[in-house]
Amino acid sequence: MAKRSSITRKVIVIISVTLILGIGLITYLFTRNIIKTINDSTVKNLEVQTDVLFNAIENMMMPGDAALASAFFSDIAEDNPGSEILLFRADGRPAFTDTSTIEKVNAIIGTERFDKNTPRVFSDIESLSADEIAYIMQPFPHTFKESYSSDNRTYIRVLTPLINLPKCTLCHGSDHTVRGIVEINEDITDSIMQQRDNLVFAGVSFVVIVVLLGGILTFFMRKSVLDPVREIGRACTAVTAGDFDVRIDLSQQDEIGQLAETVNTMVKGLYERFALSKFVSRSTISAIASASEEGEKQFVTMLFSDVRSFTNYSSSREPATVVSVLNKLLSLQTDIIHKHGGDIDKYVGDEVVATFIGEGAELRAARAATEIVEVLSARQGELDNLMVGLGIHYGEVIMGRVGSSSRADYTVIGDTVNLASRLCNSAKPGMILISSAFYEKIKASVDVTGPYELRVKGKEDVQKVYGLKKVLQDAGKKEEEA
């Protein structure tokens, strides 16, 4: 048998997986957008700064005041410790480190316009690498960007070509496109920390939301679905064990509440049917279960038991006493008949009609009859000295549904039934009369008296009958040998 898992565990798993996938995806997309926005904003700010620097450098270079440009870079370095701005020549060498550019410009314009004593601002700066120069110059000028870490700080480095515009060719000449390269190093550590904080916040928020919503949903599912379903399951288990007093008390007005009401109605109906089964023979229940209503012929052993002188007894006693004693008589006989595999076909007043079918039916009927006599004889005091007479016959009967469409019994009819009844009527208190047909079935296993000749109503011939005294102890073995 496959191991069953708890529905509570399944619901919790489904809720958890749904929340983790759903909220996790939303949190991931939200955090990703925030980080992208921060990165885009940082890069955009750098681009804006670059444009501003370009304009500033161009405006400073136009009047040819190199000293002013050098002071400008120095001021930026002092005012923005987290930022660094450098200027390189088109070949990658740092600017403002010698007088070569001034000499070239003065030569182009034909006059000593620019002072060769300009302060050396970037004298300690390394030149750009050949790969960086190649990237910037390919085949049109490009901007080079990279990020790097230094001293536990994170930076973005931007190298942007300074285009030799038409207004710049008067001093720098028109034989080249790029007249310089601007490098900006921006400290983005705070931005990275902000991203990290956003990730931590998003992660913590995700866990809190999942736990909170998971708890709320689980509590709701437990109260509205799981606990009621368990209650219904317990009720069904109790009914299976035979407890028909169980009821499901739910105040819900939803489908679960309707299911509980349906189960309560079902339990009530099952109890009514269970109680009704006490008044119906086993053969009737079997016929209902198999949906069989057609009559069929079958060989059975019929046992009739009737209380002797019960009419006189009942007329001289209180009704309550009569019913009490009769019920005790019938109960004792019924228990014994059931014990030996018989079926109560019906009760007719103080008479019991029983059938025995199947393997060893005849011997089981004989044992039941002798035990009835023994038990009732031993309990005469509590039965007001009432005793029964019994008749047993074996033969073919017709079994089937007898009655109308609104009220019917599943019973046996035929000459076998009539003869068994006649034998019972002829039996004296404590006596068991059996037919010769029945005797032939069990003669090796019983001790009898007779035979006797008995004339019964409805039969022309005299019937040979026997008085059953007891069933021999080794009856089972003799039956097998026979």
mmCIF file of C-alpha atoms in Angstrom, residues 169-398:
data_model
loop_
_atom_site.group_PDB
_atom_site.id
_atom_site.type_symbol
_atom_site.label_atom_id
_atom_site.label_comp_id
_atom_site.label_asym_id
_atom_site.label_seq_id
_atom_site.Cartn_x
_atom_site.Cartn_y
_atom_site.Cartn_z
ATOM 1 C CA THR A 169 41.786 73.641 -36.402
ATOM 2 C CA LEU A 170 43.032 77.230 -36.350
ATOM 3 C CA CYS A 171 45.400 76.256 -33.533
ATOM 4 C CA HIS A 172 45.706 72.473 -33.802
ATOM 5 C CA GLY A 173 45.627 72.087 -37.552
ATOM 6 C CA SER A 174 43.240 70.037 -39.681
ATOM 7 C CA ASP A 175 45.367 66.928 -40.268
ATOM 8 C CA HIS A 176 43.809 64.893 -37.443
ATOM 9 C CA THR A 177 40.294 64.113 -36.059
ATOM 10 C CA VAL A 178 41.062 63.672 -32.373
ATOM 11 C CA ARG A 179 43.085 66.316 -30.659
ATOM 12 C CA GLY A 180 42.940 64.847 -27.143
ATOM 13 C CA ILE A 181 41.380 62.293 -24.804
ATOM 14 C CA VAL A 182 39.568 63.064 -21.572
ATOM 15 C CA GLU A 183 39.657 60.445 -18.800
ATOM 16 C CA ILE A 184 37.129 60.508 -15.966
ATOM 17 C CA ASN A 185 37.444 58.168 -12.986
ATOM 18 C CA GLU A 186 34.287 58.188 -10.880
ATOM 19 C CA ASP A 187 34.042 56.516 -7.467
ATOM 20 C CA ILE A 188 30.799 54.480 -7.565
ATOM 21 C CA THR A 189 31.313 52.667 -4.260
ATOM 22 C CA ASP A 190 28.315 54.437 -2.703
ATOM 23 C CA SER A 191 26.201 53.410 -5.655
ATOM 24 C CA ILE A 192 27.354 49.786 -5.282
ATOM 25 C CA MET A 193 26.586 49.894 -1.564
ATOM 26 C CA GLN A 194 23.158 51.254 -2.349
ATOM 27 C CA GLN A 195 22.606 48.378 -4.758
ATOM 28 C CA ARG A 196 23.762 45.948 -2.101
ATOM 29 C CA ASP A 197 21.408 47.532 0.423
ATOM 30 C CA ASN A 198 18.597 47.238 -2.094
ATOM 31 C CA LEU A 199 19.362 43.567 -2.573
ATOM 32 C CA VAL A 200 19.428 42.934 1.168
ATOM 33 C CA PHE A 201 16.219 44.900 1.635
ATOM 34 C CA ALA A 202 14.571 43.039 -1.235
ATOM 35 C CA GLY A 203 15.719 39.679 0.153
ATOM 36 C CA VAL A 204 14.542 40.415 3.670
ATOM 37 C CA SER A 205 11.263 41.811 2.363
ATOM 38 C CA PHE A 206 10.814 38.728 0.214
ATOM 39 C CA VAL A 207 11.323 36.358 3.165
ATOM 40 C CA VAL A 208 9.040 38.392 5.442
ATOM 41 C CA ILE A 209 6.292 38.630 2.833
ATOM 42 C CA VAL A 210 6.489 34.921 1.975
ATOM 43 C CA VAL A 211 6.389 33.903 5.648
ATOM 44 C CA LEU A 212 3.589 36.341 6.443
ATOM 45 C CA LEU A 213 1.423 35.487 3.442
ATOM 46 C CA GLY A 214 2.226 31.799 3.793
ATOM 47 C CA GLY A 215 1.142 31.896 7.431
ATOM 48 C CA ILE A 216 -2.049 33.790 6.619
ATOM 49 C CA LEU A 217 -2.972 31.514 3.707
ATOM 50 C CA THR A 218 -2.106 28.365 5.647
ATOM 51 C CA PHE A 219 -4.175 29.553 8.612
ATOM 52 C CA PHE A 220 -7.085 30.337 6.298
ATOM 53 C CA MET A 221 -6.806 26.989 4.487
ATOM 54 C CA ARG A 222 -6.543 25.138 7.795
ATOM 55 C CA LYS A 223 -9.575 26.832 9.321
ATOM 56 C CA SER A 224 -11.795 26.874 6.250
ATOM 57 C CA VAL A 225 -10.802 23.644 4.491
ATOM 58 C CA LEU A 226 -8.326 21.323 6.201
ATOM 59 C CA ASP A 227 -9.812 21.200 9.713
ATOM 60 C CA PRO A 228 -13.389 20.739 8.401
ATOM 61 C CA VAL A 229 -12.191 18.002 6.043
ATOM 62 C CA ARG A 230 -10.450 16.279 8.965
ATOM 63 C CA GLU A 231 -13.657 16.557 10.990
ATOM 64 C CA ILE A 232 -15.608 14.984 8.134
ATOM 65 C CA GLY A 233 -12.953 12.255 7.862
ATOM 66 C CA ARG A 234 -13.171 11.504 11.588
ATOM 67 C CA ALA A 235 -16.945 11.258 11.321
ATOM 68 C CA CYS A 236 -16.692 8.842 8.392
ATOM 69 C CA THR A 237 -14.151 6.745 10.317
ATOM 70 C CA ALA A 238 -16.478 6.625 13.330
ATOM 71 C CA VAL A 239 -19.385 5.532 11.123
ATOM 72 C CA THR A 240 -17.187 2.836 9.584
ATOM 73 C CA ALA A 241 -16.536 1.579 13.129
ATOM 74 C CA GLY A 242 -20.288 1.446 13.795
ATOM 75 C CA ASP A 243 -20.790 4.752 15.649
ATOM 76 C CA PHE A 244 -23.891 6.313 14.114
ATOM 77 C CA ASP A 245 -24.260 8.958 16.826
ATOM 78 C CA VAL A 246 -21.445 11.090 15.399
ATOM 79 C CA ARG A 247 -22.419 14.398 13.814
ATOM 80 C CA ILE A 248 -20.390 17.142 12.114
ATOM 81 C CA ASP A 249 -20.987 20.584 13.606
ATOM 82 C CA LEU A 250 -19.826 23.210 11.082
ATOM 83 C CA SER A 251 -21.194 26.725 10.764
ATOM 84 C CA GLN A 252 -19.689 27.307 7.331
ATOM 85 C CA GLN A 253 -22.089 28.260 4.568
ATOM 86 C CA ASP A 254 -19.779 27.253 1.711
ATOM 87 C CA GLU A 255 -19.221 23.997 -0.179
ATOM 88 C CA ILE A 256 -17.474 22.435 2.847
ATOM 89 C CA GLY A 257 -20.483 23.268 5.011
ATOM 90 C CA GLN A 258 -22.790 21.716 2.432
ATOM 91 C CA LEU A 259 -20.600 18.618 2.360
ATOM 92 C CA ALA A 260 -20.830 18.363 6.157
ATOM 93 C CA GLU A 261 -24.621 18.582 6.010
ATOM 94 C CA THR A 262 -24.657 15.924 3.298
ATOM 95 C CA VAL A 263 -22.497 13.627 5.437
ATOM 96 C CA ASN A 264 -24.778 14.194 8.447
ATOM 97 C CA THR A 265 -27.774 13.288 6.298
ATOM 98 C CA MET A 266 -25.926 10.245 4.993
ATOM 99 C CA VAL A 267 -25.043 9.079 8.530
ATOM 100 C CA LYS A 268 -28.665 9.450 9.578
ATOM 101 C CA GLY A 269 -29.766 7.418 6.572
ATOM 102 C CA LEU A 270 -27.137 4.747 7.253
ATOM 103 C CA TYR A 271 -28.304 4.467 10.856
ATOM 104 C CA GLU A 272 -31.901 4.045 9.723
ATOM 105 C CA ARG A 273 -30.850 1.330 7.297
ATOM 106 C CA PHE A 274 -28.688 -0.293 9.960
ATOM 107 C CA ALA A 275 -31.587 -0.300 12.382
ATOM 108 C CA LEU A 276 -33.876 -1.620 9.649
ATOM 109 C CA SER A 277 -31.464 -4.478 8.954
ATOM 110 C CA LYS A 278 -32.419 -5.951 12.338
ATOM 111 C CA PHE A 279 -35.890 -6.554 10.919
ATOM 112 C CA VAL A 280 -34.716 -7.943 7.590
ATOM 113 C CA SER A 281 -33.195 -11.326 6.866
ATOM 114 C CA ARG A 282 -29.666 -11.712 5.640
ATOM 115 C CA SER A 283 -30.928 -13.232 2.414
ATOM 116 C CA THR A 284 -33.030 -10.120 1.821
ATOM 117 C CA ILE A 285 -30.025 -7.850 2.349
ATOM 118 C CA SER A 286 -27.957 -10.071 0.050
ATOM 119 C CA ALA A 287 -30.664 -9.920 -2.581
ATOM 120 C CA ILE A 288 -30.802 -6.120 -2.346
ATOM 121 C CA ALA A 289 -27.031 -5.888 -2.641
ATOM 122 C CA SER A 290 -27.023 -8.107 -5.728
ATOM 123 C CA ALA A 291 -30.125 -6.392 -7.154
ATOM 124 C CA SER A 292 -31.702 -9.846 -7.489
ATOM 125 C CA GLU A 293 -35.496 -9.964 -7.443
ATOM 126 C CA GLU A 294 -36.127 -12.995 -9.604
ATOM 127 C CA GLY A 295 -37.178 -16.246 -7.945
ATOM 128 C CA GLU A 296 -34.870 -19.269 -8.004
ATOM 129 C CA LYS A 297 -35.036 -22.866 -6.873
ATOM 130 C CA GLN A 298 -32.583 -23.986 -4.230
ATOM 131 C CA PHE A 299 -32.135 -26.830 -1.789
ATOM 132 C CA VAL A 300 -32.199 -25.588 1.785
ATOM 133 C CA THR A 301 -32.700 -26.823 5.331
ATOM 134 C CA MET A 302 -35.763 -25.236 6.937
ATOM 135 C CA LEU A 303 -35.972 -24.870 10.732
ATOM 136 C CA PHE A 304 -39.187 -23.821 12.438
ATOM 137 C CA SER A 305 -39.447 -23.070 16.169
ATOM 138 C CA ASP A 306 -42.668 -22.207 17.926
ATOM 139 C CA VAL A 307 -43.429 -21.483 21.610
ATOM 140 C CA ARG A 308 -45.799 -24.014 23.088
ATOM 141 C CA SER A 309 -48.992 -22.773 24.838
ATOM 142 C CA PHE A 310 -47.985 -19.153 24.187
ATOM 143 C CA THR A 311 -51.556 -18.086 23.430
ATOM 144 C CA ASN A 312 -52.743 -19.105 26.903
ATOM 145 C CA TYR A 313 -49.639 -17.544 28.434
ATOM 146 C CA SER A 314 -50.113 -14.190 26.744
ATOM 147 C CA SER A 315 -53.756 -13.954 27.697
ATOM 148 C CA SER A 316 -52.927 -14.283 31.407
ATOM 149 C CA ARG A 317 -49.994 -11.878 31.620
ATOM 150 C CA GLU A 318 -49.396 -8.153 31.328
ATOM 151 C CA PRO A 319 -48.488 -7.047 27.789
ATOM 152 C CA ALA A 320 -45.111 -5.715 28.923
ATOM 153 C CA THR A 321 -44.255 -9.062 30.499
ATOM 154 C CA VAL A 322 -45.391 -10.970 27.425
ATOM 155 C CA VAL A 323 -43.298 -8.838 25.078
ATOM 156 C CA SER A 324 -40.255 -8.972 27.363
ATOM 157 C CA VAL A 325 -40.298 -12.768 27.676
ATOM 158 C CA LEU A 326 -41.036 -13.279 23.985
ATOM 159 C CA ASN A 327 -38.163 -10.995 22.953
ATOM 160 C CA LYS A 328 -35.834 -12.917 25.235
ATOM 161 C CA LEU A 329 -36.990 -16.231 23.715
ATOM 162 C CA LEU A 330 -36.541 -14.944 20.186
ATOM 163 C CA SER A 331 -33.176 -13.328 20.946
ATOM 164 C CA LEU A 332 -31.741 -16.487 22.457
ATOM 165 C CA GLN A 333 -32.847 -18.563 19.468
ATOM 166 C CA THR A 334 -31.637 -15.955 16.945
ATOM 167 C CA ASP A 335 -28.170 -15.781 18.477
ATOM 168 C CA ILE A 336 -27.849 -19.555 18.360
ATOM 169 C CA ILE A 337 -29.103 -19.791 14.760
ATOM 170 C CA HIS A 338 -26.668 -17.081 13.650
ATOM 171 C CA LYS A 339 -23.905 -18.774 15.590
ATOM 172 C CA HIS A 340 -24.336 -21.894 13.445
ATOM 173 C CA GLY A 341 -24.556 -19.984 10.161
ATOM 174 C CA GLY A 342 -28.324 -19.883 9.811
ATOM 175 C CA ASP A 343 -30.452 -16.978 8.614
ATOM 176 C CA ILE A 344 -33.685 -15.744 10.183
ATOM 177 C CA ASP A 345 -36.171 -15.610 7.331
ATOM 178 C CA LYS A 346 -38.933 -14.113 9.420
ATOM 179 C CA TYR A 347 -40.680 -13.981 12.786
ATOM 180 C CA VAL A 348 -44.361 -14.918 12.774
ATOM 181 C CA GLY A 349 -45.669 -13.993 16.196
ATOM 182 C CA ASP A 350 -43.864 -16.363 18.567
ATOM 183 C CA GLU A 351 -42.579 -18.519 15.701
ATOM 184 C CA VAL A 352 -39.065 -18.378 14.220
ATOM 185 C CA VAL A 353 -38.503 -19.355 10.597
ATOM 186 C CA ALA A 354 -34.858 -19.972 9.708
ATOM 187 C CA THR A 355 -32.935 -21.269 6.726
ATOM 188 C CA PHE A 356 -29.566 -23.023 6.477
ATOM 189 C CA ILE A 357 -27.770 -22.971 3.142
ATOM 190 C CA GLY A 358 -24.356 -24.043 1.972
ATOM 191 C CA GLU A 359 -21.775 -26.581 2.996
ATOM 192 C CA GLY A 360 -22.696 -28.550 6.116
ATOM 193 C CA ALA A 361 -26.065 -26.774 6.365
ATOM 194 C CA GLU A 362 -27.917 -29.868 7.623
ATOM 195 C CA LEU A 363 -25.477 -30.579 10.453
ATOM 196 C CA ARG A 364 -25.356 -26.896 11.405
ATOM 197 C CA ALA A 365 -29.156 -26.809 11.603
ATOM 198 C CA ALA A 366 -29.191 -29.919 13.818
ATOM 199 C CA ARG A 367 -26.622 -28.385 16.168
ATOM 200 C CA ALA A 368 -28.599 -25.137 16.341
ATOM 201 C CA ALA A 369 -31.829 -26.976 17.185
ATOM 202 C CA THR A 370 -30.295 -29.097 19.944
ATOM 203 C CA GLU A 371 -28.515 -26.065 21.429
ATOM 204 C CA ILE A 372 -31.789 -24.100 21.465
ATOM 205 C CA VAL A 373 -33.421 -26.844 23.495
ATOM 206 C CA GLU A 374 -30.468 -27.028 25.875
ATOM 207 C CA VAL A 375 -30.227 -23.265 26.442
ATOM 208 C CA LEU A 376 -33.961 -22.702 26.875
ATOM 209 C CA SER A 377 -34.213 -25.670 29.233
ATOM 210 C CA ALA A 378 -31.407 -24.264 31.362
ATOM 211 C CA ARG A 379 -33.056 -20.817 31.569
ATOM 212 C CA GLN A 380 -36.630 -21.836 32.275
ATOM 213 C CA GLY A 381 -36.763 -19.664 35.383
ATOM 214 C CA GLU A 382 -36.308 -16.389 33.485
ATOM 215 C CA LEU A 383 -38.549 -17.581 30.620
ATOM 216 C CA ASP A 384 -41.580 -18.313 32.791
ATOM 217 C CA ASN A 385 -41.194 -22.060 32.023
ATOM 218 C CA LEU A 386 -41.987 -21.528 28.353
ATOM 219 C CA MET A 387 -40.467 -23.992 25.878
ATOM 220 C CA VAL A 388 -40.426 -24.367 22.140
ATOM 221 C CA GLY A 389 -41.105 -27.230 19.747
ATOM 222 C CA LEU A 390 -38.973 -27.449 16.584
ATOM 223 C CA GLY A 391 -39.371 -28.968 13.148
ATOM 224 C CA ILE A 392 -36.630 -29.439 10.518
ATOM 225 C CA HIS A 393 -36.935 -30.539 6.906
ATOM 226 C CA TYR A 394 -34.557 -30.576 3.933
ATOM 227 C CA GLY A 395 -35.758 -30.027 0.382
ATOM 228 C CA GLU A 396 -36.154 -27.719 -2.590
ATOM 229 C CA VAL A 397 -37.762 -24.298 -2.172
ATOM 230 C CA ILE A 398 -38.360 -21.214 -4.277
#
